[in-house]
GROMACS .gro file of C-alpha atoms in nm:
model
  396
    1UNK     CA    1  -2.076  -5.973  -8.301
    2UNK     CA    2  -1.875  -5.647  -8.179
    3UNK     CA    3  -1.757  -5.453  -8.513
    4UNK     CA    4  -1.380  -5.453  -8.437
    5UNK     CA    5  -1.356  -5.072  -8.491
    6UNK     CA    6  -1.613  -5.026  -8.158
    7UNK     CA    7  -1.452  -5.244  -7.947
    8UNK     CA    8  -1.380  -5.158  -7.603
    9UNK     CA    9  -0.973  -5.122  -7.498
   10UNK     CA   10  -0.814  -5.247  -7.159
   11UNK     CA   11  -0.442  -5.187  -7.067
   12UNK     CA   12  -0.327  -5.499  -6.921
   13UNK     CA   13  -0.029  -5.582  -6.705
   14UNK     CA   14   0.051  -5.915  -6.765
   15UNK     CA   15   0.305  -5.943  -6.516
   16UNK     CA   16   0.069  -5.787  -6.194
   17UNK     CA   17  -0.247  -5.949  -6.343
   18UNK     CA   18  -0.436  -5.593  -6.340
   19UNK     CA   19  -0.582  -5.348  -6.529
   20UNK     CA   20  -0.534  -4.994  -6.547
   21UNK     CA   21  -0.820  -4.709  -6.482
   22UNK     CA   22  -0.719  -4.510  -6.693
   23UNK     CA   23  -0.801  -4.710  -7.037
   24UNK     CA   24  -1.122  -4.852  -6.967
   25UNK     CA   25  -1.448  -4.804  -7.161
   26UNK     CA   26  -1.330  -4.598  -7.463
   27UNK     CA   27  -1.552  -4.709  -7.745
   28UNK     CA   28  -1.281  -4.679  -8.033
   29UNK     CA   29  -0.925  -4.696  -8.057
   30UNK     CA   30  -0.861  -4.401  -8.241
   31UNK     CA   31  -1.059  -4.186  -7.971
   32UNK     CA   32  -0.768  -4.268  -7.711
   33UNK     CA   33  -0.475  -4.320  -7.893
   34UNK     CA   34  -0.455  -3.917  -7.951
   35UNK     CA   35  -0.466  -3.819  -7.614
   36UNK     CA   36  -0.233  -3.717  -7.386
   37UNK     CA   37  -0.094  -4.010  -7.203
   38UNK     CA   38   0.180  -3.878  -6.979
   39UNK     CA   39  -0.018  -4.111  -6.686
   40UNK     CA   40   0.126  -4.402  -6.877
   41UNK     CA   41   0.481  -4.276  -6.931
   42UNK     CA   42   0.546  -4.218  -6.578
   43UNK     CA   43   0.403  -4.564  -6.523
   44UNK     CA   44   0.667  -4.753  -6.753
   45UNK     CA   45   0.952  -4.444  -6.675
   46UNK     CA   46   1.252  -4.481  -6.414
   47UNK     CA   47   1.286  -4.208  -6.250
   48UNK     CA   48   1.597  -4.099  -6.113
   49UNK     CA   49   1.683  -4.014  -5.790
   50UNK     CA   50   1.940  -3.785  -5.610
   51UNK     CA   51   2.241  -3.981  -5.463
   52UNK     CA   52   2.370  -3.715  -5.202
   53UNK     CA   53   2.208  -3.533  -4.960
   54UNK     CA   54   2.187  -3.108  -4.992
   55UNK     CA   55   2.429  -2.977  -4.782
   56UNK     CA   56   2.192  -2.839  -4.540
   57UNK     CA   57   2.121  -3.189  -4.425
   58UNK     CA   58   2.478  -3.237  -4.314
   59UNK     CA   59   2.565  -3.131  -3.951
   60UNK     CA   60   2.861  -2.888  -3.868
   61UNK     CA   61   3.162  -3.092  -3.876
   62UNK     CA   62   3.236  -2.998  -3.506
   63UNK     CA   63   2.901  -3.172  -3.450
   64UNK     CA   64   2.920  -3.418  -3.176
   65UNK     CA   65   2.674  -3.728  -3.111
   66UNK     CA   66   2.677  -3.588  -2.722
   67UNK     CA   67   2.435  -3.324  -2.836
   68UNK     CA   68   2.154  -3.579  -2.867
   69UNK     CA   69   2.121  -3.593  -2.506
   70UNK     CA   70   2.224  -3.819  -2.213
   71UNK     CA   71   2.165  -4.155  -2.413
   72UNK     CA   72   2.425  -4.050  -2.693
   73UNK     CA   73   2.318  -4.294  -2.931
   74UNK     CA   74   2.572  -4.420  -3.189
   75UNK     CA   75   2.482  -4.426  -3.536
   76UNK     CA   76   2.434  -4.798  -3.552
   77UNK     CA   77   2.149  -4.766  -3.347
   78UNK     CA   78   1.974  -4.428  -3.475
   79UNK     CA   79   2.006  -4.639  -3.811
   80UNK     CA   80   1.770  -4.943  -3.645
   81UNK     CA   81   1.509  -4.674  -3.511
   82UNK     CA   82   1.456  -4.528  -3.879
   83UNK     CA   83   1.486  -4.891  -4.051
   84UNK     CA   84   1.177  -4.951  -3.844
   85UNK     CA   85   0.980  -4.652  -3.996
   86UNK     CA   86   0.804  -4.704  -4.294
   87UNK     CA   87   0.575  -4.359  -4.312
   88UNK     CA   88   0.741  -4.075  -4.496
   89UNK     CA   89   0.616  -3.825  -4.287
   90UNK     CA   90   0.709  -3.995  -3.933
   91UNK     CA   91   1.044  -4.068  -4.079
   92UNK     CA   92   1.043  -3.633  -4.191
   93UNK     CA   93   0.948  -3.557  -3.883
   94UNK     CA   94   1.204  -3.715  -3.691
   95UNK     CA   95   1.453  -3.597  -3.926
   96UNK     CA   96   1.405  -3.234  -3.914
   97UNK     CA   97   1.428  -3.299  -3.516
   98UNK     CA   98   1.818  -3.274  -3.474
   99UNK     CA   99   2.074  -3.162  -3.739
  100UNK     CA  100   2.276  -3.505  -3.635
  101UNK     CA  101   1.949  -3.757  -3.745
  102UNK     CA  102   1.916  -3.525  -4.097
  103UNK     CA  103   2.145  -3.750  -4.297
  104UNK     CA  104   2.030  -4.099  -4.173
  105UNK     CA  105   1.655  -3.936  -4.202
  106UNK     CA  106   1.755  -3.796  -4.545
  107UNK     CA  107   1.858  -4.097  -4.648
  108UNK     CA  108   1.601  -4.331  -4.545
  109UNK     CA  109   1.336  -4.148  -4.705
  110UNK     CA  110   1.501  -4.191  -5.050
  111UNK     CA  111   1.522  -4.555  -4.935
  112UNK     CA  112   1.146  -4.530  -4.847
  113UNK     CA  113   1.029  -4.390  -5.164
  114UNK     CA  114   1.221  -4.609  -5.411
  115UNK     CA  115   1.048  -4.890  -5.260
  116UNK     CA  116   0.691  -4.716  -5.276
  117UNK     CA  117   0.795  -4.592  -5.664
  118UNK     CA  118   0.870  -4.967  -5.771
  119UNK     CA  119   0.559  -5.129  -5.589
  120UNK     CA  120   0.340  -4.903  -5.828
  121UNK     CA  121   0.587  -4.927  -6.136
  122UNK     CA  122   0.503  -5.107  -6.440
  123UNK     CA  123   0.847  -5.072  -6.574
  124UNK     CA  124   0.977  -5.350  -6.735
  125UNK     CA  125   0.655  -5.536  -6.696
  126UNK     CA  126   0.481  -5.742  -6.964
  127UNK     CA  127   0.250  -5.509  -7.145
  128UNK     CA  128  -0.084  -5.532  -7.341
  129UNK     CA  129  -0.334  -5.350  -7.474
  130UNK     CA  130  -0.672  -5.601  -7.509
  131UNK     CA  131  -0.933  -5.562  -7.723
  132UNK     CA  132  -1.278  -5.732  -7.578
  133UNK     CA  133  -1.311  -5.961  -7.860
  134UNK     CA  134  -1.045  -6.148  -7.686
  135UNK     CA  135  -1.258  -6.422  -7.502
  136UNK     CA  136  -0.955  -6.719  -7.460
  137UNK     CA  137  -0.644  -6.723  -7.320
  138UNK     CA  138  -0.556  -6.905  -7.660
  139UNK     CA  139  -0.594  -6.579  -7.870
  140UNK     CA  140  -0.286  -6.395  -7.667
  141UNK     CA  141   0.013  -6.367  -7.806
  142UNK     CA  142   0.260  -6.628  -7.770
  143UNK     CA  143   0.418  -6.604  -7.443
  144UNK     CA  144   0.194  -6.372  -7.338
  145UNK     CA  145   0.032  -6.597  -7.101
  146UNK     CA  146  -0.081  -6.387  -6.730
  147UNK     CA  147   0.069  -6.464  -6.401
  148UNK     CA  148  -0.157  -6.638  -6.297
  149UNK     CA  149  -0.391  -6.843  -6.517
  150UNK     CA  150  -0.754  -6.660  -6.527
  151UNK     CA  151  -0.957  -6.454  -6.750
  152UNK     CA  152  -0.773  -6.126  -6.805
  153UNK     CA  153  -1.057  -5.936  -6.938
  154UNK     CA  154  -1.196  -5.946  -6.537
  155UNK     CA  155  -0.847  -5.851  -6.404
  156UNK     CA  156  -0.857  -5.613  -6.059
  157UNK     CA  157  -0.774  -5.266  -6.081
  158UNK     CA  158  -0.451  -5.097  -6.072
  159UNK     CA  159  -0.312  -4.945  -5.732
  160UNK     CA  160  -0.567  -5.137  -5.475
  161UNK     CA  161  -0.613  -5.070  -5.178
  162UNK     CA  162  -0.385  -5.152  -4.924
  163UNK     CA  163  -0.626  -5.111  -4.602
  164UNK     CA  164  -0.961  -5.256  -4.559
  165UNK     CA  165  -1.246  -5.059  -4.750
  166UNK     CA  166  -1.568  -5.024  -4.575
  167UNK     CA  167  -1.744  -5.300  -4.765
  168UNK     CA  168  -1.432  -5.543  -4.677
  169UNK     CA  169  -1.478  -5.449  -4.326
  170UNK     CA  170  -1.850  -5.579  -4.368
  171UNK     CA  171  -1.784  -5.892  -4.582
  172UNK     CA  172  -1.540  -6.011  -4.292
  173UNK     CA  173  -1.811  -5.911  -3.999
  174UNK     CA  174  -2.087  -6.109  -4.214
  175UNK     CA  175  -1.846  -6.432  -4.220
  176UNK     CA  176  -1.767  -6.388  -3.856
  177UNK     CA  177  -2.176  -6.325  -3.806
  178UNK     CA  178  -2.212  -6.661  -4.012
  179UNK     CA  179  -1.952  -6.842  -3.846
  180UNK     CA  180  -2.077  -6.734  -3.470
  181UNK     CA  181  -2.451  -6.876  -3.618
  182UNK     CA  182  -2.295  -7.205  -3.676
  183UNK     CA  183  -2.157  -7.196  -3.364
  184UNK     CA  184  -2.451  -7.127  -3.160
  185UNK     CA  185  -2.611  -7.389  -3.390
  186UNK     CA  186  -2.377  -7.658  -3.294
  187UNK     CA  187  -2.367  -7.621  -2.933
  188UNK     CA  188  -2.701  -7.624  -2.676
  189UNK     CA  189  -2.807  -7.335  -2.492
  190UNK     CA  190  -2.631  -7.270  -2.144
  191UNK     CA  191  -2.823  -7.133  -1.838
  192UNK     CA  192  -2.863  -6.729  -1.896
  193UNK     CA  193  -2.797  -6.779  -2.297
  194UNK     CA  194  -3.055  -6.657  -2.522
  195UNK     CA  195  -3.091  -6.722  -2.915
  196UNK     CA  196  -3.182  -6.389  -3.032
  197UNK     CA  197  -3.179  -6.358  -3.405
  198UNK     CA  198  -3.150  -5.926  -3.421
  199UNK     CA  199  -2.778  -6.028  -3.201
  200UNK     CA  200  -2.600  -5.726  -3.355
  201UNK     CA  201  -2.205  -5.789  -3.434
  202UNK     CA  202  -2.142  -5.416  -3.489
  203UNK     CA  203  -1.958  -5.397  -3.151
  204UNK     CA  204  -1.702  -5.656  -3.311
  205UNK     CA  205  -1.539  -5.368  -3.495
  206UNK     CA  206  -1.294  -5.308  -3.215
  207UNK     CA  207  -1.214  -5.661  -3.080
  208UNK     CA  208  -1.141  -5.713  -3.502
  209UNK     CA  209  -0.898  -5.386  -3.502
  210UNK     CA  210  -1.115  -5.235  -3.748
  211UNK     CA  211  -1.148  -4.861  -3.800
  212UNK     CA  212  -1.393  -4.713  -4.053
  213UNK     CA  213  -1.137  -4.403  -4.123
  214UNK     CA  214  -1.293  -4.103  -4.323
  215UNK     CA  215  -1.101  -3.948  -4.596
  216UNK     CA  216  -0.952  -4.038  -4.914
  217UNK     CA  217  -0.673  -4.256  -4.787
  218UNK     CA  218  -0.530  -4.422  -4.447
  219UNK     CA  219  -0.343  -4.112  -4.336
  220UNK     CA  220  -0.620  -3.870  -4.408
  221UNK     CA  221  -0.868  -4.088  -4.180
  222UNK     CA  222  -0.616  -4.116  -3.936
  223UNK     CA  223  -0.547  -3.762  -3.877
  224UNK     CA  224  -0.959  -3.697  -3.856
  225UNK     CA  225  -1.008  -3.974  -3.603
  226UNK     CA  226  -0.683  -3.843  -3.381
  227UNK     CA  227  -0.875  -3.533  -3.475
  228UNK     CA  228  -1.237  -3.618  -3.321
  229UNK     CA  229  -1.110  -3.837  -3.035
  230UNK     CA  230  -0.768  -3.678  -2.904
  231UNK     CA  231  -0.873  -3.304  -2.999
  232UNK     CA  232  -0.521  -3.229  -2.742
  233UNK     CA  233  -0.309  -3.376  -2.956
  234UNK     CA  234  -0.475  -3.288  -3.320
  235UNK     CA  235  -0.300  -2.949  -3.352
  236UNK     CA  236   0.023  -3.094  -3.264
  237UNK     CA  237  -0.020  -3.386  -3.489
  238UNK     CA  238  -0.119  -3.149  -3.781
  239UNK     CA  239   0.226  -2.927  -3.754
  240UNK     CA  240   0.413  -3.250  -3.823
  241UNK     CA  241   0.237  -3.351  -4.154
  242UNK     CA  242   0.480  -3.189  -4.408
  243UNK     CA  243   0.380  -3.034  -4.677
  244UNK     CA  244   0.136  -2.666  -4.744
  245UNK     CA  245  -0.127  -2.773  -4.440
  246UNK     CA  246   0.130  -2.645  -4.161
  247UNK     CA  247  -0.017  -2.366  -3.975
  248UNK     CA  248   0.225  -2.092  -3.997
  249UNK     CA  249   0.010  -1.807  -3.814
  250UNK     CA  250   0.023  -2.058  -3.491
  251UNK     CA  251   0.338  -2.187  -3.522
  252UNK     CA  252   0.605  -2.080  -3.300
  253UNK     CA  253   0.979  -2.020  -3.505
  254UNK     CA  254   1.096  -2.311  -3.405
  255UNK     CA  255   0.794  -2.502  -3.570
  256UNK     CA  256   0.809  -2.242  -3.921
  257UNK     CA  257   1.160  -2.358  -3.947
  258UNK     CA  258   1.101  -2.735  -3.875
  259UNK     CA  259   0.801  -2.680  -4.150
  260UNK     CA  260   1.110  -2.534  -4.418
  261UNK     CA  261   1.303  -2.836  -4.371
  262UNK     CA  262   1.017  -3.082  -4.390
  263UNK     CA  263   0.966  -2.903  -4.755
  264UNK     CA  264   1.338  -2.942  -4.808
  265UNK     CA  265   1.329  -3.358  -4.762
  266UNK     CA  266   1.041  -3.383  -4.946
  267UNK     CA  267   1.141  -3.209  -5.265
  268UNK     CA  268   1.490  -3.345  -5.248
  269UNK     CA  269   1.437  -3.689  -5.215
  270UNK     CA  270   1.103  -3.690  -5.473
  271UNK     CA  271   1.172  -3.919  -5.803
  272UNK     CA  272   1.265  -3.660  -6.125
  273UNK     CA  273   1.352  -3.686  -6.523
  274UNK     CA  274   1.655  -3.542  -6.614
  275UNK     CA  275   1.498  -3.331  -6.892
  276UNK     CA  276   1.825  -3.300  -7.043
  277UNK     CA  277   1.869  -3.676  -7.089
  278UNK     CA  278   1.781  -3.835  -7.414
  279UNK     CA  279   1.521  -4.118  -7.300
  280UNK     CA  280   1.361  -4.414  -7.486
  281UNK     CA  281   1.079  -4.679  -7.497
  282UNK     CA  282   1.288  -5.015  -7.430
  283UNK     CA  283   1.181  -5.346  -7.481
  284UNK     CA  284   1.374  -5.589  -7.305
  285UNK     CA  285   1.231  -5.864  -7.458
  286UNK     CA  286   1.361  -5.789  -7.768
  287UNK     CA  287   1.627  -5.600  -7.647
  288UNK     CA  288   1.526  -5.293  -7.881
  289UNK     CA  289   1.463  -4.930  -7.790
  290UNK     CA  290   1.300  -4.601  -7.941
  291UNK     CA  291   1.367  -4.269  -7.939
  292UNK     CA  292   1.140  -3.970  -7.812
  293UNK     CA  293   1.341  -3.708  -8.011
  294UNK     CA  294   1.252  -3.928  -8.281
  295UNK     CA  295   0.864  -4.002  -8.238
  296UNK     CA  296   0.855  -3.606  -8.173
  297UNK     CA  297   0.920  -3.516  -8.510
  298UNK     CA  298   0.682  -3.716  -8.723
  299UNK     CA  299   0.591  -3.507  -9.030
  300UNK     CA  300   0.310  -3.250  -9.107
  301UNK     CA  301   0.132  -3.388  -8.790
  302UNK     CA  302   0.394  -3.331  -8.479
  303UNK     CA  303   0.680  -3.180  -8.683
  304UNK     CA  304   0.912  -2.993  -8.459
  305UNK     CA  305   0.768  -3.109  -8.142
  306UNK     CA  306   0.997  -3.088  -7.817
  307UNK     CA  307   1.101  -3.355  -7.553
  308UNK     CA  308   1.181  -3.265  -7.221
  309UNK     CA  309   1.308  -3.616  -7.066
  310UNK     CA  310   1.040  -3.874  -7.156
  311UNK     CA  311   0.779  -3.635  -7.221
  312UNK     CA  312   0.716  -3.503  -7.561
  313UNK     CA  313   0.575  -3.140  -7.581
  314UNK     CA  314   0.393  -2.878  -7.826
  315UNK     CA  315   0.631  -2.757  -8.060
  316UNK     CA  316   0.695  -2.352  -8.166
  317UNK     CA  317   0.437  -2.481  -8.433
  318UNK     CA  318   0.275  -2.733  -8.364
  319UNK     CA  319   0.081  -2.949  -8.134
  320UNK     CA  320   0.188  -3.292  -7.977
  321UNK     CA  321  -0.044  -3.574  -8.083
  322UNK     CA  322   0.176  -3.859  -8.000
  323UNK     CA  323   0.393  -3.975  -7.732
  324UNK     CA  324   0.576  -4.245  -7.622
  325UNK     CA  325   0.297  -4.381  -7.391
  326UNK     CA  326   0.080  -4.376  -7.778
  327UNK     CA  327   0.359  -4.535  -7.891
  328UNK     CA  328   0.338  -4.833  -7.644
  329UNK     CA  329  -0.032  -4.866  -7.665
  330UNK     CA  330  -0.035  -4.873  -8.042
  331UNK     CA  331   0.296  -5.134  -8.022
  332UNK     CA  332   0.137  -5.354  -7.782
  333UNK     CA  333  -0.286  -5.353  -7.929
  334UNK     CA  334  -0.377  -5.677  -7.978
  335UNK     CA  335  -0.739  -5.870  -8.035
  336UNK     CA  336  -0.883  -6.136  -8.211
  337UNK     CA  337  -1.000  -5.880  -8.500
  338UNK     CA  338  -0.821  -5.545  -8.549
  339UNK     CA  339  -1.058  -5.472  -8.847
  340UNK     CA  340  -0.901  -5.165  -9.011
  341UNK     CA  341  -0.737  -4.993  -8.678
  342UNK     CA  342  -0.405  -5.125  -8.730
  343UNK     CA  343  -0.201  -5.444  -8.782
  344UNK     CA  344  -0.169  -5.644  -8.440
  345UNK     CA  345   0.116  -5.478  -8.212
  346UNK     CA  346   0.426  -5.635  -8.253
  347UNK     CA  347   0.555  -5.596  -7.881
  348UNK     CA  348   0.233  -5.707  -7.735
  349UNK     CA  349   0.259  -5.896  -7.372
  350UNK     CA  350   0.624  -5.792  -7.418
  351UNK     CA  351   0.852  -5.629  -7.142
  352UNK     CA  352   0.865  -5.274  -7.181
  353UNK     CA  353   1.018  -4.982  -6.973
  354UNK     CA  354   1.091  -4.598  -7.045
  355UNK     CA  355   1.468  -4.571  -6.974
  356UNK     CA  356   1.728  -4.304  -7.021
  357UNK     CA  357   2.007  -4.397  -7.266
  358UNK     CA  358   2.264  -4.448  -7.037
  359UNK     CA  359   2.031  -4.666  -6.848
  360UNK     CA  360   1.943  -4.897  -7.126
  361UNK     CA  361   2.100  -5.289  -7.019
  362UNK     CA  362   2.217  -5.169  -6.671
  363UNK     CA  363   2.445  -4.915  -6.881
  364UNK     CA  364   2.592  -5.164  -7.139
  365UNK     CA  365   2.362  -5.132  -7.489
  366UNK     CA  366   2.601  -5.421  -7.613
  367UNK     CA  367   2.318  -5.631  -7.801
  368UNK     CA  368   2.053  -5.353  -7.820
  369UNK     CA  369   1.942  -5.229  -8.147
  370UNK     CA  370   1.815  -4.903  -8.208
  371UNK     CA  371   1.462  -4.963  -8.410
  372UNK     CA  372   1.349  -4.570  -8.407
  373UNK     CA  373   1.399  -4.498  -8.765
  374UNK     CA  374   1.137  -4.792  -8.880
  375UNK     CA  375   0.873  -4.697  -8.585
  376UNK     CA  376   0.885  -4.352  -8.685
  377UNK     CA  377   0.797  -4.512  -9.051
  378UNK     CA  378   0.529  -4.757  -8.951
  379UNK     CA  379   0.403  -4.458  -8.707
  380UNK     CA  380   0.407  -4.203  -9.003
  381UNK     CA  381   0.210  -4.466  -9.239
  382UNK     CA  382  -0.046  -4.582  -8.976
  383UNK     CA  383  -0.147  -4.164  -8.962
  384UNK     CA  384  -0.142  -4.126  -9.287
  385UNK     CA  385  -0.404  -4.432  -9.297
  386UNK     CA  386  -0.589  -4.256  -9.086
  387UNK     CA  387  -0.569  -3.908  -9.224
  388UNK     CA  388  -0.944  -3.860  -9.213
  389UNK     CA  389  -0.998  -3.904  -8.866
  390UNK     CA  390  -0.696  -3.637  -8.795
  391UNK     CA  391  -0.880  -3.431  -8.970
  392UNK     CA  392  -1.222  -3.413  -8.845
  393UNK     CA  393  -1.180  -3.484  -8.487
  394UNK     CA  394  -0.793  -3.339  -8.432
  395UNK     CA  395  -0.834  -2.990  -8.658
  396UNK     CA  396  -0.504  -3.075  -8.844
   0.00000   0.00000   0.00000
């Protein structure tokens, strides 16, 4: 049997019935827990976005909708084309096009991104971190029971992929290859037929719709195959991207300035922490919440420690050892044997979310307790059990 204190860790969502890359494979809780794990605040934070558009997205207010052109389209209308756009970039481009489609444009792509931000968000998700001696859905926590009934320790990993990869692409040409068999099987062989076994089904990568893109992503392959195939259009296509790729020693003005404005959406509608804003670790199940200007000043370890929004920072004099994603994964550890790593997390499988104060229950804390004070105790005592390892592997 597994000694408890090597057992491998897995972050689990509960919730999306995945796991997440980033804790996989460690051999020893206390070799993560001390790391930096500002992947898995932003994960569990909500971000906050800008609710008015900069003032250079707003036309001149003798601005009429005649300068569009002949068609003079009324708002209603320019509204429906940019409801129908879905990539940032496309919806950029067409902003930056006239100064009367800036504010619609502007405004969609805040739209646009909110709903990319909370497909991807675990906030307010059911949370767990699983040790691998769990083998049964019977040794979760109560209540913390996936989605969908299966064996979480084989769960799919976080942020798939929303196109077909290559080897998709060929398991779905081998079950048409299959199916096409037991259709030549079934039926008898017509005049000018011919039962050749090396038939090749490549060719059926068109009439399926299937393109092998290259690149990292969708848009990346897209832009090399518009690249390789419509070289005509590829320069124009890469001025529009947004973004540092524009080619300003090409460009004409007109293009340099579009390029300015595309930089201007983008960082004005992008998701930000208010680093002024006191935030916490929430847990809605419980309806209980910590503080990270608490956590941040845990004695002789991370004493005098900054936070700047969620994140917690080195201090004047010292080092930051723990943070609020820490905090979660040590809150939420659970297995069948913890041995001597700590005491099974008491929010484990529980809904958790890294909020701003004034965000905590929609704005009304009526109900919510503030538990800071005794996790900053039960965080301070768990070091302390584990002063030796701070020590030799953490020079402190």
């Amino acid at each position: 049997m597994t000694n408890p204190k090597y057992q491998d860790w897995k972050l689990v969502n509960l919730d999306r019935c995945c796991s997440h890359e980033q804790l996989r494979g460690y051999k020893q809780f206390l070799d993560f827990i001390f790391h930096d794990h500002k992947w898995l605040v932003l994960l569990l934070a909500r971000p906050v976005f800008r609710s008015q558009a900069p003032k250079v997205c707003l036309p001149p207010p003798d601005t009429s909708r005649r300068d569009l052109g002949r068609l003079s389209l009324p708002p209603e209308i320019i509204n429906l084309v940019f409801g129908h756009i879905e990539e940032l970039k496309d919806i950029v481009a067409l902003a930056v096009s006239h100064r009367l489609l800036s504010v619609i444009g502007w405004r969609r792509l805040i739209q646009v991104r909110r709903a990319q931000l909370a497909e991807h968000s675990w906030c307010d998700n059911r949370i767990i971190t699983l040790g691998e001696l769990v083998n049964d859905l019977e040794d979760l926590p109560e209540g913390a029971e996936p989605r969908r009934m299966r064996d979480v320790l084989h769960l799919p990993e976080h942020g798939r992929r929303k196109y077909p990869s290559p080897s998709d692409i060929q398991d779905m040409l081998n079950e048409v290859r299959n199916d096409l068999a037991e259709i030549r099987a079934e039926r008898p062989l017509m005049d000018g037929d011919t039962d050749d076994e090396d038939f090749d089904i490549t060719d059926l990568n068109h009439e399926l719709g299937f393109f092998e893109f290259e690149g990292d992503d969708a848009e990346e392959g897209f832009f090399w195959f518009t690249s390789k195939y419509y070289p005509d259009i590829s320069q124009a296509s890469s001025e529009r991207r947004g973004g540092s790729d524009y080619h300003f020693d090409t460009s004409s003005p007109r293009i340099k300035l579009d390029c300015c404005r595309a930089d201007m959406f983008y960082a004005s509608t992008a998701p930000y922490y208010p680093a002024a804003c006191e935030w916490a670790l929430c847990n809605s199940t419980r309806k209980e919440y910590v503080l990270a200007s608490v956590i941040a000043k845990i004695p002789r370890w991370q004493y005098n420690c900054d936070t700047r929004g969620p994140f917690i920072v080195d201090g004047a004099y010292c080092e930051k050892i723990f943070d609020l994603g820490a905090l979660a994964l040590l809150l939420t550890a659970w297995s069948t044997d913890m041995g001597s790593i700590c005491d099974k997390g008491l929010w484990a499988g529980e809904r958790l979310s890294i909020l701003r104060i004034e965000d905590i229950g929609d704005g009304e804390r009526a109900g919510w307790v503030d538990v800071s004070k005794e996790m900053h105790k039960r965080v301070e005592q768990w070091m302390w059990r584990h002063q030796e390892h701070l020590e030799l592997n953490m020079a402190i």
